[in-house]
Structures are given as C-alpha cells and as structure tokens.
C-alpha cells in the first residue's frame, strides 16, 4: 500500500545544490519518521538524516550537518532533502524511507524507493 519515489538527483559541481524529493502515498498513521540514506558503490547503505513528526525531532550525521536540511511530507508537499554546498564525497545513490522508529539504522525501515543518483564533481 505504501509507495515511495525519490527524485531530484543529478550531476552538479562542488558547492552546488540539489533538492531531493520523496513522494509518498499510503503512509500509515504510525509511520511518522522519514529517513534519508545514501549508498556509494561497494559500500553499505548509511543513514544521513531523519525527521520525526511525533514528537518533532530532526537528526543529521556530522558529515551533512549544516549543509543538508530535511523536511517531512504534508498535504501539499512531499518530503524533501535540501542539499547545499555539495562535495564529491556526497556522490551516492540516495534513498528515502519511512518507519515508526527514529533511527539512522536501515534495518528499522521497511519501505524504500528505488533511489536517485547524486554525482558531485570537482
């Protein structure tokens, strides 16, 4: 019933910006957490940010703190990940997910989109 689609990825130069969207439908009432993850080739999928709507809480990993901004979905907008001052090490496939637990650990999330590629060149 729940479906997620990531979009907004692309290729940018160092210092550029992208806004990723996570379009969702059929969210259960208890799926009040939206998480963003990324995975580089040959590496594990790592959580970089989540937003908890009940209660309201936001968390970022140190590597994106101050550069990325997460927002949850509402009746008008999808969930967003605004990415500013991008660096080559941000290059990865980005995924959004939802779940009932505020965590950056992928195993707590069961619903995933297919990902969107972000490439940052120097």
CSV table of N, CA and C in Angstrom, one decimal:
chain,number,residue,atom,x,y,z
A,1,UNK,N,0.8,-1.2,0.0
A,1,UNK,CA,0.0,0.0,0.0
A,1,UNK,C,0.9,1.3,0.0
A,2,UNK,N,1.9,1.3,0.8
A,2,UNK,CA,2.8,2.4,0.8
A,2,UNK,C,3.8,2.3,-0.3
A,3,UNK,N,3.9,3.5,-1.0
A,3,UNK,CA,4.9,3.6,-2.1
A,3,UNK,C,5.7,4.9,-2.0
A,4,UNK,N,7.0,4.8,-2.3
A,4,UNK,CA,7.9,5.9,-2.3
A,4,UNK,C,8.6,6.0,-3.6
A,5,UNK,N,8.8,7.3,-4.0
A,5,UNK,CA,9.5,7.6,-5.3
A,5,UNK,C,10.5,8.7,-5.0
A,6,UNK,N,11.8,8.5,-5.1
A,6,UNK,CA,12.8,9.5,-5.0
A,6,UNK,C,13.0,10.2,-6.3
A,7,UNK,N,13.3,11.5,-6.3
A,7,UNK,CA,13.6,12.3,-7.5
A,7,UNK,C,14.4,13.5,-7.1
A,8,UNK,N,15.0,14.1,-8.1
A,8,UNK,CA,15.7,15.3,-7.9
A,8,UNK,C,17.2,15.2,-8.0
A,9,UNK,N,17.7,14.0,-8.1
A,9,UNK,CA,19.1,13.8,-8.3
A,9,UNK,C,19.7,14.3,-9.6
A,10,UNK,N,21.0,14.3,-9.7
A,10,UNK,CA,21.6,14.8,-10.9
A,10,UNK,C,23.1,15.0,-10.7
A,11,UNK,N,23.7,15.7,-11.6
A,11,UNK,CA,25.1,16.0,-11.6
A,11,UNK,C,25.4,17.4,-11.4
A,12,UNK,N,26.2,17.8,-10.4
A,12,UNK,CA,26.5,19.1,-10.1
A,12,UNK,C,28.0,19.3,-9.8
A,13,UNK,N,28.4,20.5,-9.8
A,13,UNK,CA,29.8,20.8,-9.4
A,13,UNK,C,29.9,21.0,-7.9
A,14,UNK,N,31.1,20.9,-7.4
A,14,UNK,CA,31.4,21.1,-6.0
A,14,UNK,C,30.8,22.5,-5.6
A,15,UNK,N,30.1,22.5,-4.4
A,15,UNK,CA,29.5,23.7,-4.0
A,15,UNK,C,28.1,23.9,-4.4
A,16,UNK,N,27.6,23.1,-5.3
A,16,UNK,CA,26.3,23.3,-5.9
A,16,UNK,C,25.2,22.7,-4.9
A,17,UNK,N,24.0,22.8,-5.4
A,17,UNK,CA,22.8,22.4,-4.5
A,17,UNK,C,21.9,21.5,-5.3
A,18,UNK,N,21.2,20.6,-4.6
A,18,UNK,CA,20.1,19.8,-5.2
A,18,UNK,C,19.1,19.7,-4.1
A,19,UNK,N,17.8,19.5,-4.5
A,19,UNK,CA,16.8,19.2,-3.6
A,19,UNK,C,16.1,17.9,-4.0
A,20,UNK,N,16.3,16.9,-3.2
A,20,UNK,CA,15.7,15.6,-3.4
A,20,UNK,C,14.2,15.6,-2.9
A,21,UNK,N,13.4,14.9,-3.6
A,21,UNK,CA,12.0,14.7,-3.1
A,21,UNK,C,11.7,13.3,-2.9
A,22,UNK,N,10.9,13.0,-1.9
A,22,UNK,CA,10.4,11.7,-1.6
A,22,UNK,C,8.9,11.8,-1.6
A,23,UNK,N,8.4,11.3,-2.7
A,23,UNK,CA,6.9,11.3,-2.9
A,23,UNK,C,6.3,10.1,-2.3
A,24,UNK,N,5.4,10.2,-1.4
A,24,UNK,CA,4.8,9.1,-0.7
A,24,UNK,C,3.3,9.0,-0.8
A,25,UNK,N,2.8,7.8,-0.8
A,25,UNK,CA,1.4,7.6,-0.8
A,25,UNK,C,1.1,6.5,0.2
A,26,UNK,N,-0.1,6.5,0.8
A,26,UNK,CA,-0.5,5.4,1.7
A,26,UNK,C,0.3,5.3,3.0
A,27,UNK,N,0.8,6.4,3.5
A,27,UNK,CA,1.6,6.3,4.8
A,27,UNK,C,0.7,5.9,5.9
A,28,UNK,N,1.1,4.9,6.7
A,28,UNK,CA,0.3,4.5,7.9
A,28,UNK,C,0.4,5.6,8.9
A,29,UNK,N,-0.5,5.7,9.8
A,29,UNK,CA,-0.5,6.7,10.8
A,29,UNK,C,0.7,6.6,11.7
A,30,UNK,N,1.2,5.4,12.0
A,30,UNK,CA,2.4,5.2,12.9
A,30,UNK,C,3.7,5.3,12.1
A,31,UNK,N,3.7,5.6,10.8
A,31,UNK,CA,4.9,5.8,10.1
A,31,UNK,C,5.2,7.3,10.1
A,32,UNK,N,5.6,7.8,11.2
A,32,UNK,CA,5.8,9.2,11.4
A,32,UNK,C,7.3,9.7,11.2
A,33,UNK,N,8.2,8.8,10.8
A,33,UNK,CA,9.6,9.1,10.7
A,33,UNK,C,9.9,9.0,9.2
A,34,UNK,N,10.6,10.0,8.7
A,34,UNK,CA,11.2,9.9,7.3
A,34,UNK,C,12.7,10.0,7.4
A,35,UNK,N,13.3,9.0,6.8
A,35,UNK,CA,14.8,8.9,6.9
A,35,UNK,C,15.4,9.0,5.5
A,36,UNK,N,16.5,9.6,5.4
A,36,UNK,CA,17.3,9.6,4.1
A,36,UNK,C,18.6,8.9,4.3
A,37,UNK,N,18.9,8.1,3.3
A,37,UNK,CA,20.1,7.2,3.3
A,37,UNK,C,20.8,7.4,2.0
A,38,UNK,N,22.1,7.0,2.0
A,38,UNK,CA,22.8,7.0,0.8
A,38,UNK,C,23.8,5.8,0.7
A,39,UNK,N,24.1,5.4,-0.5
A,39,UNK,CA,24.9,4.2,-0.7
A,39,UNK,C,25.8,4.5,-1.9
A,40,UNK,N,27.1,4.5,-1.6
A,40,UNK,CA,28.1,4.6,-2.7
A,40,UNK,C,28.4,3.2,-3.2
A,41,UNK,N,28.9,3.0,-4.4
A,41,UNK,CA,29.2,1.7,-5.0
A,41,UNK,C,30.1,0.9,-4.1
A,42,UNK,N,29.7,-0.3,-3.8
A,42,UNK,CA,30.5,-1.2,-3.0
A,42,UNK,C,30.5,-1.0,-1.5
A,43,UNK,N,29.7,0.0,-1.1
A,43,UNK,CA,29.6,0.3,0.3
A,43,UNK,C,28.2,0.1,0.9
A,44,UNK,N,28.1,0.1,2.2
A,44,UNK,CA,26.8,-0.1,2.9
A,44,UNK,C,25.9,1.1,2.8
A,45,UNK,N,24.7,0.9,2.9
A,45,UNK,CA,23.7,1.9,3.0
A,45,UNK,C,23.7,2.6,4.3
A,46,UNK,N,24.0,3.9,4.3
A,46,UNK,CA,24.1,4.6,5.6
A,46,UNK,C,23.1,5.7,5.7
A,47,UNK,N,22.5,5.8,6.9
A,47,UNK,CA,21.6,6.9,7.2
A,47,UNK,C,22.3,8.2,7.4
A,48,UNK,N,21.7,9.3,6.8
A,48,UNK,CA,22.3,10.6,7.0
A,48,UNK,C,21.4,11.6,7.7
A,49,UNK,N,20.1,11.3,7.7
A,49,UNK,CA,19.2,12.3,8.4
A,49,UNK,C,17.8,11.6,8.6
A,50,UNK,N,17.2,12.0,9.6
A,50,UNK,CA,15.8,11.6,9.8
A,50,UNK,C,15.0,12.8,10.4
A,51,UNK,N,13.7,12.8,10.2
A,51,UNK,CA,12.8,13.7,10.8
A,51,UNK,C,11.7,12.9,11.4
A,52,UNK,N,11.4,13.2,12.7
A,52,UNK,CA,10.3,12.5,13.4
A,52,UNK,C,9.2,13.5,13.6
A,53,UNK,N,8.0,13.2,13.2
A,53,UNK,CA,6.9,14.1,13.3
A,53,UNK,C,6.1,14.0,14.6
A,54,UNK,N,6.4,12.9,15.4
A,54,UNK,CA,5.6,12.7,16.6
A,54,UNK,C,6.5,11.9,17.6
A,55,UNK,N,7.2,12.6,18.5
A,55,UNK,CA,7.3,14.1,18.6
A,55,UNK,C,8.2,14.6,17.6
A,56,UNK,N,8.2,15.9,17.4
A,56,UNK,CA,9.0,16.6,16.4
A,56,UNK,C,10.5,16.5,16.8
A,57,UNK,N,11.3,15.9,15.9
A,57,UNK,CA,12.7,15.8,16.1
A,57,UNK,C,13.4,15.6,14.8
A,58,UNK,N,14.6,16.2,14.7
A,58,UNK,CA,15.4,16.1,13.5
A,58,UNK,C,16.9,15.8,13.9
A,59,UNK,N,17.5,14.9,13.1
A,59,UNK,CA,18.8,14.5,13.4
A,59,UNK,C,19.6,14.3,12.1
A,60,UNK,N,20.9,14.8,12.1
A,60,UNK,CA,21.8,14.7,11.0
A,60,UNK,C,23.1,14.1,11.4
A,61,UNK,N,23.7,13.3,10.5
A,61,UNK,CA,25.0,12.9,10.8
A,61,UNK,C,26.0,14.1,10.7
A,62,UNK,N,27.2,13.9,11.3
A,62,UNK,CA,28.1,15.1,11.3
A,62,UNK,C,28.5,15.5,9.9
A,63,UNK,N,28.6,14.5,9.0
A,63,UNK,CA,29.1,14.8,7.6
A,63,UNK,C,28.2,15.7,6.8
A,64,UNK,N,26.9,15.7,7.2
A,64,UNK,CA,25.9,16.6,6.5
A,64,UNK,C,25.4,17.7,7.3
A,65,UNK,N,25.7,17.7,8.6
A,65,UNK,CA,25.2,18.8,9.5
A,65,UNK,C,25.6,20.1,8.9
A,66,UNK,N,24.6,21.0,8.9
A,66,UNK,CA,24.9,22.4,8.4
A,66,UNK,C,24.8,22.6,6.9
A,67,UNK,N,24.7,21.5,6.2
A,67,UNK,CA,24.7,21.5,4.7
A,67,UNK,C,23.3,21.0,4.2
A,68,UNK,N,22.8,20.0,4.8
A,68,UNK,CA,21.6,19.3,4.4
A,68,UNK,C,20.4,19.7,5.3
A,69,UNK,N,19.2,19.8,4.8
A,69,UNK,CA,18.0,20.1,5.6
A,69,UNK,C,16.9,19.2,5.2
A,70,UNK,N,16.4,18.5,6.1
A,70,UNK,CA,15.3,17.5,5.9
A,70,UNK,C,14.0,18.1,6.3
A,71,UNK,N,13.0,17.8,5.5
A,71,UNK,CA,11.6,18.2,5.9
A,71,UNK,C,10.7,17.0,5.6
A,72,UNK,N,9.6,16.9,6.4
A,72,UNK,CA,8.7,15.9,6.3
A,72,UNK,C,7.6,16.2,5.3
A,73,UNK,N,6.9,15.2,4.9
A,73,UNK,CA,5.8,15.5,3.9
A,73,UNK,C,4.6,16.1,4.7
A,74,UNK,N,3.7,16.7,3.9
A,74,UNK,CA,2.4,17.2,4.4
A,74,UNK,C,1.4,17.1,3.3
A,75,UNK,N,0.3,17.7,3.4
A,75,UNK,CA,-0.8,17.6,2.4
A,75,UNK,C,-0.4,18.3,1.1
A,76,UNK,N,0.5,19.2,1.2
A,76,UNK,CA,0.9,20.0,0.0
A,76,UNK,C,2.2,19.6,-0.7
A,77,UNK,N,3.1,19.0,0.1
A,77,UNK,CA,4.4,18.8,-0.4
A,77,UNK,C,4.9,17.4,0.0
A,78,UNK,N,5.8,16.9,-0.8
A,78,UNK,CA,6.5,15.6,-0.5
A,78,UNK,C,7.6,15.9,0.6
A,79,UNK,N,8.2,14.9,1.1
A,79,UNK,CA,9.3,15.0,1.9
A,79,UNK,C,10.5,15.5,1.1
A,80,UNK,N,11.3,16.4,1.6
A,80,UNK,CA,12.5,16.9,0.9
A,80,UNK,C,13.8,16.7,1.7
A,81,UNK,N,14.8,16.6,0.9
A,81,UNK,CA,16.2,16.7,1.4
A,81,UNK,C,16.9,17.8,0.6
A,82,UNK,N,17.0,19.0,1.2
A,82,UNK,CA,17.7,20.1,0.6
A,82,UNK,C,19.2,19.9,0.8
A,83,UNK,N,20.0,19.8,-0.2
A,83,UNK,CA,21.5,19.6,-0.1
A,83,UNK,C,22.2,20.8,-0.7
A,84,UNK,N,23.0,21.5,0.2
A,84,UNK,CA,23.7,22.6,-0.2
A,84,UNK,C,25.2,22.4,0.0
A,85,UNK,N,26.0,23.1,-0.7
A,85,UNK,CA,27.5,23.0,-0.6
A,85,UNK,C,27.9,21.6,-0.8
A,86,UNK,N,27.5,21.0,-1.8
A,86,UNK,CA,27.8,19.6,-2.1
A,86,UNK,C,29.3,19.4,-2.3
A,87,UNK,N,29.7,18.2,-1.9
A,87,UNK,CA,31.1,17.8,-2.1
A,87,UNK,C,31.2,16.5,-2.8
A,88,UNK,N,32.3,16.2,-3.4
A,88,UNK,CA,32.5,14.9,-4.2
A,88,UNK,C,32.1,13.7,-3.3
A,89,UNK,N,32.4,13.8,-2.0
A,89,UNK,CA,32.2,12.6,-1.2
A,89,UNK,C,30.7,12.4,-0.9
A,90,UNK,N,29.8,13.4,-1.4
A,90,UNK,CA,28.4,13.2,-1.3
A,90,UNK,C,27.9,12.3,-2.4
A,91,UNK,N,28.7,12.0,-3.4
A,91,UNK,CA,28.3,11.2,-4.5
A,91,UNK,C,27.8,9.8,-4.0
A,92,UNK,N,26.6,9.5,-4.4
A,92,UNK,CA,25.9,8.2,-4.0
A,92,UNK,C,24.6,8.1,-4.6
A,93,UNK,N,23.9,7.0,-4.4
A,93,UNK,CA,22.5,6.8,-4.6
A,93,UNK,C,21.8,7.1,-3.4
A,94,UNK,N,20.8,8.0,-3.4
A,94,UNK,CA,20.1,8.5,-2.2
A,94,UNK,C,18.7,7.8,-2.2
A,95,UNK,N,18.4,7.4,-1.0
A,95,UNK,CA,17.1,6.7,-0.8
A,95,UNK,C,16.3,7.4,0.3
A,96,UNK,N,15.0,7.4,0.2
A,96,UNK,CA,14.2,7.8,1.4
A,96,UNK,C,13.5,6.6,1.9
A,97,UNK,N,13.0,6.6,3.1
A,97,UNK,CA,12.3,5.5,3.7
A,97,UNK,C,11.4,6.1,4.8
A,98,UNK,N,10.5,5.3,5.3
A,98,UNK,CA,9.6,5.7,6.4
A,98,UNK,C,9.6,4.5,7.4
A,99,UNK,N,9.2,4.8,8.6
A,99,UNK,CA,9.0,3.8,9.6
A,99,UNK,C,8.6,4.5,10.9
A,100,UNK,N,8.4,3.6,11.9
A,100,UNK,CA,7.9,4.1,13.2
A,100,UNK,C,8.9,4.4,14.2
A,101,UNK,N,10.2,4.2,13.9
A,101,UNK,CA,11.3,4.4,14.9
A,101,UNK,C,12.2,5.5,14.3
A,102,UNK,N,12.6,6.4,15.2
A,102,UNK,CA,13.5,7.5,14.8
A,102,UNK,C,14.9,6.9,14.9
A,103,UNK,N,15.5,6.6,13.8
A,103,UNK,CA,16.8,5.9,13.7
A,103,UNK,C,17.4,6.1,12.4
A,104,UNK,N,18.8,6.1,12.4
A,104,UNK,CA,19.5,6.1,11.1
A,104,UNK,C,20.0,4.7,10.8
A,105,UNK,N,19.5,3.7,11.4
A,105,UNK,CA,19.8,2.3,11.1
A,105,UNK,C,18.9,1.8,10.1
A,106,UNK,N,19.4,1.3,8.9
A,106,UNK,CA,18.5,0.9,7.9
A,106,UNK,C,17.5,-0.2,8.2
A,107,UNK,N,17.9,-1.1,9.1
A,107,UNK,CA,17.0,-2.2,9.4
A,107,UNK,C,15.7,-1.9,10.1
A,108,UNK,N,15.6,-0.6,10.7
A,108,UNK,CA,14.4,-0.2,11.3
A,108,UNK,C,13.4,0.4,10.2
A,109,UNK,N,13.8,0.4,9.0
A,109,UNK,CA,13.0,0.9,7.9
A,109,UNK,C,12.6,-0.2,7.0
A,110,UNK,N,11.4,-0.3,6.6
A,110,UNK,CA,10.9,-1.4,5.7
A,110,UNK,C,10.5,-1.0,4.3
A,111,UNK,N,10.2,0.3,4.2
A,111,UNK,CA,9.7,0.8,2.9
A,111,UNK,C,10.7,1.7,2.2
A,112,UNK,N,11.1,1.4,1.0
A,112,UNK,CA,12.2,2.0,0.3
A,112,UNK,C,11.7,2.4,-1.1
A,113,UNK,N,12.2,3.5,-1.6
A,113,UNK,CA,12.1,3.8,-3.0
A,113,UNK,C,13.2,3.2,-3.8
A,114,UNK,N,13.3,3.5,-5.1
A,114,UNK,CA,14.4,2.9,-5.9
A,114,UNK,C,15.6,3.7,-6.0
A,115,UNK,N,15.6,4.9,-5.4
A,115,UNK,CA,16.8,5.7,-5.3
A,115,UNK,C,17.0,6.7,-6.4
A,116,UNK,N,17.8,7.7,-6.1
A,116,UNK,CA,18.1,8.7,-7.1
A,116,UNK,C,19.6,9.0,-7.1
A,117,UNK,N,20.3,9.1,-8.2
A,117,UNK,CA,21.7,9.2,-8.2
A,117,UNK,C,22.1,10.7,-8.1
A,118,UNK,N,23.0,10.9,-7.2
A,118,UNK,CA,23.6,12.2,-7.0
A,118,UNK,C,25.1,12.1,-7.3
A,119,UNK,N,25.6,12.9,-8.2
A,119,UNK,CA,27.0,12.9,-8.6
A,119,UNK,C,27.6,14.3,-8.5
A,120,UNK,N,28.6,14.5,-7.7
A,120,UNK,CA,29.2,15.8,-7.4
A,120,UNK,C,30.7,15.7,-8.0
A,121,UNK,N,31.0,16.6,-8.9
A,121,UNK,CA,32.3,16.6,-9.5
A,121,UNK,C,33.1,17.8,-9.0
A,122,UNK,N,34.4,17.6,-9.0
A,122,UNK,CA,35.3,18.7,-8.5
A,122,UNK,C,35.7,19.6,-9.7
